[in-house]
């Protein structure tokens, strides 16, 4: 019997955690599908936000949390990547400059607005309007929170997606890493690269030595989270190599795999999507190459006992 994503409960309320003076993490339990983290920095003249959330209701709640700390406006919104849980709420940041990697804009526009297609539990999205980043960069840009330097960097290769960026605040040793890291949830590499994600962790994230890491999902953590996710990625690559050598499809390989310590992570069905991606690259595709996302998600639903994937957004 494989773990499934069926969790018959409602997540708790979002929490606000000041991780360094004037720097906040906004955490949405339980960190599963579309329940992402955001964060913000308060300056003398305004607020810098790292990501939006997935629905109108949740983004309005996030904005209320910001307003509970300061009455200054959000002047800058950084999207760490294009996925809707981090970008669908962009349109509610009236007057803010929306900043992201070039490909984040392209991918968000290509994906279009949210829709309930039966692959996930239906979500009340609200009146979402696509608001793509309109200040984009190739490799990175520096933001200043008063005199605190915030380095916004594209990670240089496909990882979680083709367009992942981090926000690194070296003076405070605080890292907002988007979905390059999940804390308590299964990583998801379908639209990026498993091998690329591992390389990013080892060559980009780990060398920073961040003391405080705000993952894209789950509680605030320390540097040990990098080891945990790297272990999972190596596990996926190993399963993919053995499964492909045995002539198994990604879902067959997933069904024959003992997730071991990773079975405790939420959204275990992501192993199937991750194997779809790993197989594609073992077959010679470039990292981040286009993939049949719907077919992979349908396999994930099948792995989940045929039920739509649990989404509590």
Coordinates of C-alpha atoms in Angstrom, one line a residue:
X1 CA 0.0 0.0 0.0
X2 CA 1.6 3.2 -1.1
X3 CA 1.2 6.5 0.7
X4 CA -1.3 8.8 -1.0
X5 CA -2.0 12.5 -0.9
X6 CA -5.4 12.1 0.7
X7 CA -5.4 14.1 3.9
X8 CA -8.9 14.7 5.2
X9 CA -8.2 17.8 7.2
X10 CA -7.9 21.5 6.8
X11 CA -4.5 23.2 7.2
X12 CA -4.0 25.6 10.1
X13 CA -3.8 29.4 9.7
X14 CA -0.7 31.0 8.1
X15 CA 1.9 32.3 10.5
X16 CA 4.4 35.1 10.3
X17 CA 7.9 34.7 11.5
X18 CA 10.5 37.4 11.8
X19 CA 13.7 35.6 10.7
X20 CA 15.9 38.7 11.0
X21 CA 15.3 42.3 11.9
X22 CA 12.7 43.6 9.4
X23 CA 12.7 40.3 7.4
X24 CA 9.7 38.1 7.6
X25 CA 8.7 34.6 6.4
X26 CA 5.0 34.0 5.8
X27 CA 4.3 30.3 6.2
X28 CA 1.2 28.5 5.0
X29 CA 0.7 25.0 6.5
X30 CA 0.8 22.3 5.6
X31 CA 3.0 23.3 2.7
X32 CA 1.4 20.8 0.3
X33 CA 0.1 21.5 -3.2
X34 CA -0.4 25.2 -3.7
X35 CA 0.3 26.1 -0.1
X36 CA 3.5 28.0 -0.5
X37 CA 5.6 30.3 1.6
X38 CA 6.3 33.9 0.8
X39 CA 8.3 36.6 2.7
X40 CA 8.9 40.3 2.8
X41 CA 11.4 42.9 3.9
X42 CA 10.3 46.2 5.4
X43 CA 12.2 49.3 4.4
X44 CA 11.9 53.0 5.3
X45 CA 10.0 53.7 2.1
X46 CA 8.2 50.4 1.3
X47 CA 8.1 46.7 1.3
X48 CA 9.9 44.1 -0.9
X49 CA 7.9 40.9 -1.2
X50 CA 9.3 37.5 -2.2
X51 CA 6.4 35.8 -4.1
X52 CA 2.7 36.0 -4.0
X53 CA 0.3 33.1 -3.1
X54 CA -2.0 30.9 -5.1
X55 CA -5.6 32.2 -4.7
X56 CA -7.2 35.6 -4.3
X57 CA -8.3 34.8 -0.7
X58 CA -4.8 33.6 0.3
X59 CA -3.0 36.5 -1.3
X60 CA -5.4 39.0 0.4
X61 CA -4.6 37.4 3.7
X62 CA -0.9 37.7 3.0
X63 CA -1.3 41.4 2.2
X64 CA -3.2 41.8 5.4
X65 CA -0.3 40.2 7.3
X66 CA 2.1 42.7 5.7
X67 CA -0.2 45.6 6.7
X68 CA -0.3 44.3 10.2
X69 CA 3.5 44.9 10.4
X70 CA 3.7 48.2 8.4
X71 CA 1.5 50.6 6.6
X72 CA 4.1 51.1 3.8
X73 CA 3.2 49.9 0.4
X74 CA 4.7 46.9 -1.4
X75 CA 6.9 48.5 -4.0
X76 CA 8.7 45.5 -5.3
X77 CA 7.5 41.9 -5.8
X78 CA 10.0 39.2 -6.7
X79 CA 8.8 35.9 -8.2
X80 CA 11.2 33.0 -7.5
X81 CA 9.7 31.1 -10.4
X82 CA 6.6 30.9 -12.6
X83 CA 4.4 28.4 -10.8
X84 CA 0.9 29.6 -9.9
X85 CA 1.2 29.1 -6.2
X86 CA 3.9 31.8 -6.3
X87 CA 2.5 34.0 -9.0
X88 CA -1.3 33.9 -9.3
X89 CA -1.7 36.5 -6.6
X90 CA 0.6 39.0 -8.4
X91 CA -2.3 41.0 -9.7
X92 CA -3.3 42.1 -6.2
X93 CA 0.1 43.9 -5.6
X94 CA -1.2 47.1 -7.1
X95 CA 1.6 49.5 -8.0
X96 CA 4.4 47.1 -7.3
X97 CA 7.2 46.4 -9.8
X98 CA 7.1 42.7 -10.5
X99 CA 10.5 41.2 -11.0
X100 CA 11.6 37.8 -12.2
X101 CA 13.8 35.8 -14.6
X102 CA 13.1 36.2 -18.3
X103 CA 11.8 32.7 -18.6
X104 CA 9.5 33.1 -15.6
X105 CA 7.5 35.7 -17.6
X106 CA 7.5 33.4 -20.7
X107 CA 6.4 30.3 -18.7
X108 CA 3.7 32.1 -16.7
X109 CA 2.2 33.5 -19.9
X110 CA 2.4 30.1 -21.6
X111 CA 0.7 28.3 -18.7
X112 CA -2.2 30.8 -18.5
X113 CA -4.7 31.4 -15.7
X114 CA -5.7 28.6 -13.2
X115 CA -8.4 26.1 -14.0
X116 CA -10.0 23.1 -12.3
X117 CA -9.2 20.2 -14.6
X118 CA -9.9 17.3 -12.3
X119 CA -6.3 16.4 -11.7
X120 CA -6.4 18.2 -8.3
X121 CA -9.2 18.8 -5.8
X122 CA -11.1 21.8 -7.1
X123 CA -9.9 25.1 -5.7
X124 CA -11.7 28.4 -5.3
X125 CA -9.2 30.5 -7.1
X126 CA -11.1 33.8 -7.0
X127 CA -10.9 36.4 -9.7
X128 CA -7.3 35.7 -10.6
X129 CA -5.8 37.8 -13.5
X130 CA -2.4 36.9 -14.9
X131 CA 0.1 39.6 -13.9
X132 CA 3.4 38.5 -15.3
X133 CA 6.7 40.0 -14.3
X134 CA 7.5 43.2 -16.3
X135 CA 11.0 43.8 -15.1
X136 CA 13.0 40.7 -16.0
X137 CA 16.7 39.7 -16.0
X138 CA 19.0 37.1 -17.4
X139 CA 21.3 36.3 -14.5
X140 CA 20.3 38.5 -11.6
X141 CA 19.6 41.9 -10.1
X142 CA 20.4 43.5 -6.8
X143 CA 17.7 45.0 -4.6
X144 CA 18.4 47.2 -1.6
X145 CA 16.3 47.1 1.6
X146 CA 17.6 50.5 2.8
X147 CA 21.3 49.5 3.2
X148 CA 20.8 45.8 3.2
X149 CA 21.8 44.1 0.0
X150 CA 19.5 41.5 -1.5
X151 CA 21.0 39.4 -4.3
X152 CA 18.4 38.1 -6.7
X153 CA 20.1 35.4 -8.7
X154 CA 18.9 33.0 -11.4
X155 CA 20.5 29.6 -10.5
X156 CA 21.9 29.1 -13.9
X157 CA 20.3 25.9 -15.0
X158 CA 17.0 24.0 -14.9
X159 CA 16.2 22.8 -11.4
X160 CA 12.7 23.0 -9.9
X161 CA 11.8 24.8 -13.2
X162 CA 13.7 26.4 -16.0
X163 CA 13.5 29.8 -14.3
X164 CA 14.3 29.5 -10.6
X165 CA 15.8 32.4 -8.7
X166 CA 17.0 32.8 -5.1
X167 CA 17.0 35.9 -2.9
X168 CA 20.1 35.9 -0.8
X169 CA 20.7 38.4 1.9
X170 CA 24.3 37.9 2.8
X171 CA 24.5 40.4 5.7
X172 CA 21.8 38.5 7.5
X173 CA 22.7 35.0 6.2
X174 CA 19.0 34.6 5.1
X175 CA 18.1 32.8 2.0
X176 CA 14.7 32.7 0.3
X177 CA 15.1 29.8 -2.2
X178 CA 11.6 29.3 -3.6
X179 CA 10.9 25.6 -4.5
X180 CA 14.5 24.6 -4.8
X181 CA 13.9 23.3 -1.3
X182 CA 10.8 21.8 0.4
X183 CA 10.7 21.3 4.1
X184 CA 8.4 18.3 4.9
X185 CA 7.1 18.0 1.4
X186 CA 8.3 15.9 -1.5
X187 CA 10.4 17.9 -4.0
X188 CA 8.9 18.3 -7.5
X189 CA 11.1 18.4 -10.6
X190 CA 8.7 17.6 -13.4
X191 CA 9.1 21.0 -15.1
X192 CA 12.9 21.3 -14.4
X193 CA 15.6 18.7 -13.9
X194 CA 16.4 16.3 -11.1
X195 CA 20.1 16.3 -12.0
X196 CA 20.1 20.0 -12.4
X197 CA 18.4 20.5 -9.0
X198 CA 21.0 18.4 -7.4
X199 CA 23.8 20.4 -9.1
X200 CA 22.2 23.7 -8.0
X201 CA 22.1 22.5 -4.4
X202 CA 25.8 21.5 -4.4
X203 CA 27.2 24.4 -6.4
X204 CA 24.9 27.3 -5.7
X205 CA 22.9 26.8 -2.5
X206 CA 25.3 24.9 -0.2
X207 CA 28.3 27.3 -0.8
X208 CA 26.3 30.2 0.5
X209 CA 26.3 28.7 4.0
X210 CA 22.9 30.2 4.8
X211 CA 22.1 30.0 8.5
X212 CA 18.4 30.7 7.9
X213 CA 16.5 29.2 4.9
X214 CA 13.0 30.0 3.9
X215 CA 12.0 27.1 1.6
X216 CA 9.2 27.4 -0.9
X217 CA 7.0 25.2 1.3
X218 CA 7.2 24.1 5.0
X219 CA 8.8 25.6 8.1
X220 CA 11.8 27.8 8.2
X221 CA 15.0 25.7 8.5
X222 CA 18.7 25.7 8.7
X223 CA 21.4 24.4 6.3
X224 CA 20.7 20.7 7.2
X225 CA 17.7 20.9 4.8
X226 CA 20.1 21.0 1.9
X227 CA 21.4 17.6 2.8
X228 CA 17.9 16.2 3.2
X229 CA 16.8 17.3 -0.3
X230 CA 20.0 16.3 -1.9
X231 CA 19.5 12.8 -0.5
X232 CA 16.0 12.7 -2.0
X233 CA 17.3 13.8 -5.4
X234 CA 20.0 11.1 -5.4
X235 CA 17.4 8.6 -4.5
X236 CA 15.2 9.6 -7.5
X237 CA 18.1 9.4 -9.9
X238 CA 19.0 5.9 -8.6
X239 CA 15.4 4.7 -8.9
X240 CA 15.2 6.1 -12.4
X241 CA 18.4 4.4 -13.6
X242 CA 17.4 1.0 -12.1
X243 CA 13.8 1.3 -13.3
X244 CA 14.7 2.3 -16.9
X245 CA 17.3 -0.5 -17.0
X246 CA 14.6 -3.0 -16.0
X247 CA 12.3 -1.7 -18.7
X248 CA 9.8 -0.3 -16.2
X249 CA 7.7 2.8 -17.0
X250 CA 7.9 5.7 -14.5
X251 CA 4.7 4.7 -12.7
X252 CA 5.7 1.1 -12.6
X253 CA 9.1 2.0 -11.1
X254 CA 7.4 4.2 -8.5
X255 CA 5.0 1.4 -7.5
X256 CA 7.9 -1.0 -7.0
X257 CA 9.9 1.5 -5.0
X258 CA 10.0 1.6 -1.2
X259 CA 10.1 5.3 -0.4
X260 CA 11.8 4.5 2.9
X261 CA 12.4 7.7 5.0
X262 CA 10.9 9.8 2.2
X263 CA 7.4 8.2 2.7
X264 CA 6.8 10.6 5.5
X265 CA 6.9 13.6 3.2
X266 CA 3.6 15.0 1.9
X267 CA 2.5 14.5 -1.7
X268 CA 4.4 11.2 -2.2
X269 CA 2.9 10.9 -5.7
X270 CA 5.5 13.4 -6.9
X271 CA 7.9 10.5 -7.2
X272 CA 6.1 9.6 -10.4
X273 CA 6.5 13.1 -12.0
X274 CA 10.1 13.2 -10.9
X275 CA 10.7 9.8 -12.6
X276 CA 9.1 11.1 -15.8
X277 CA 11.6 13.9 -15.8
X278 CA 14.6 11.7 -14.9
X279 CA 13.7 9.2 -17.6
X280 CA 13.5 11.9 -20.2
X281 CA 17.0 13.0 -19.5
X282 CA 18.3 9.5 -19.3
X283 CA 16.9 9.2 -22.8
X284 CA 19.1 12.0 -23.9
X285 CA 16.9 15.1 -23.6
X286 CA 18.4 18.3 -22.4
X287 CA 17.7 19.4 -18.8
X288 CA 14.5 21.3 -18.7
X289 CA 13.3 20.1 -22.1
X290 CA 9.6 20.2 -22.7
X291 CA 7.6 17.3 -21.2
X292 CA 4.0 16.1 -21.3
X293 CA 3.0 17.5 -18.0
X294 CA -0.6 16.3 -18.2
X295 CA 0.4 12.7 -18.9
X296 CA 2.7 12.8 -15.9
X297 CA 0.0 14.3 -13.7
X298 CA -2.4 11.6 -14.8
X299 CA 0.1 9.0 -13.8
X300 CA 0.4 10.7 -10.4
X301 CA -3.4 10.5 -10.0
X302 CA -3.3 6.8 -10.9
X303 CA -0.5 6.3 -8.3
X304 CA -2.8 8.1 -5.8
X305 CA -5.5 5.4 -6.3
X306 CA -7.2 7.3 -9.0
X307 CA -8.3 10.1 -6.8
X308 CA -7.5 13.8 -7.7
X309 CA -4.4 15.0 -5.9
X310 CA -5.2 16.6 -2.6
X311 CA -5.1 20.4 -2.8
X312 CA -6.1 22.4 0.3
X313 CA -5.6 25.8 -1.2

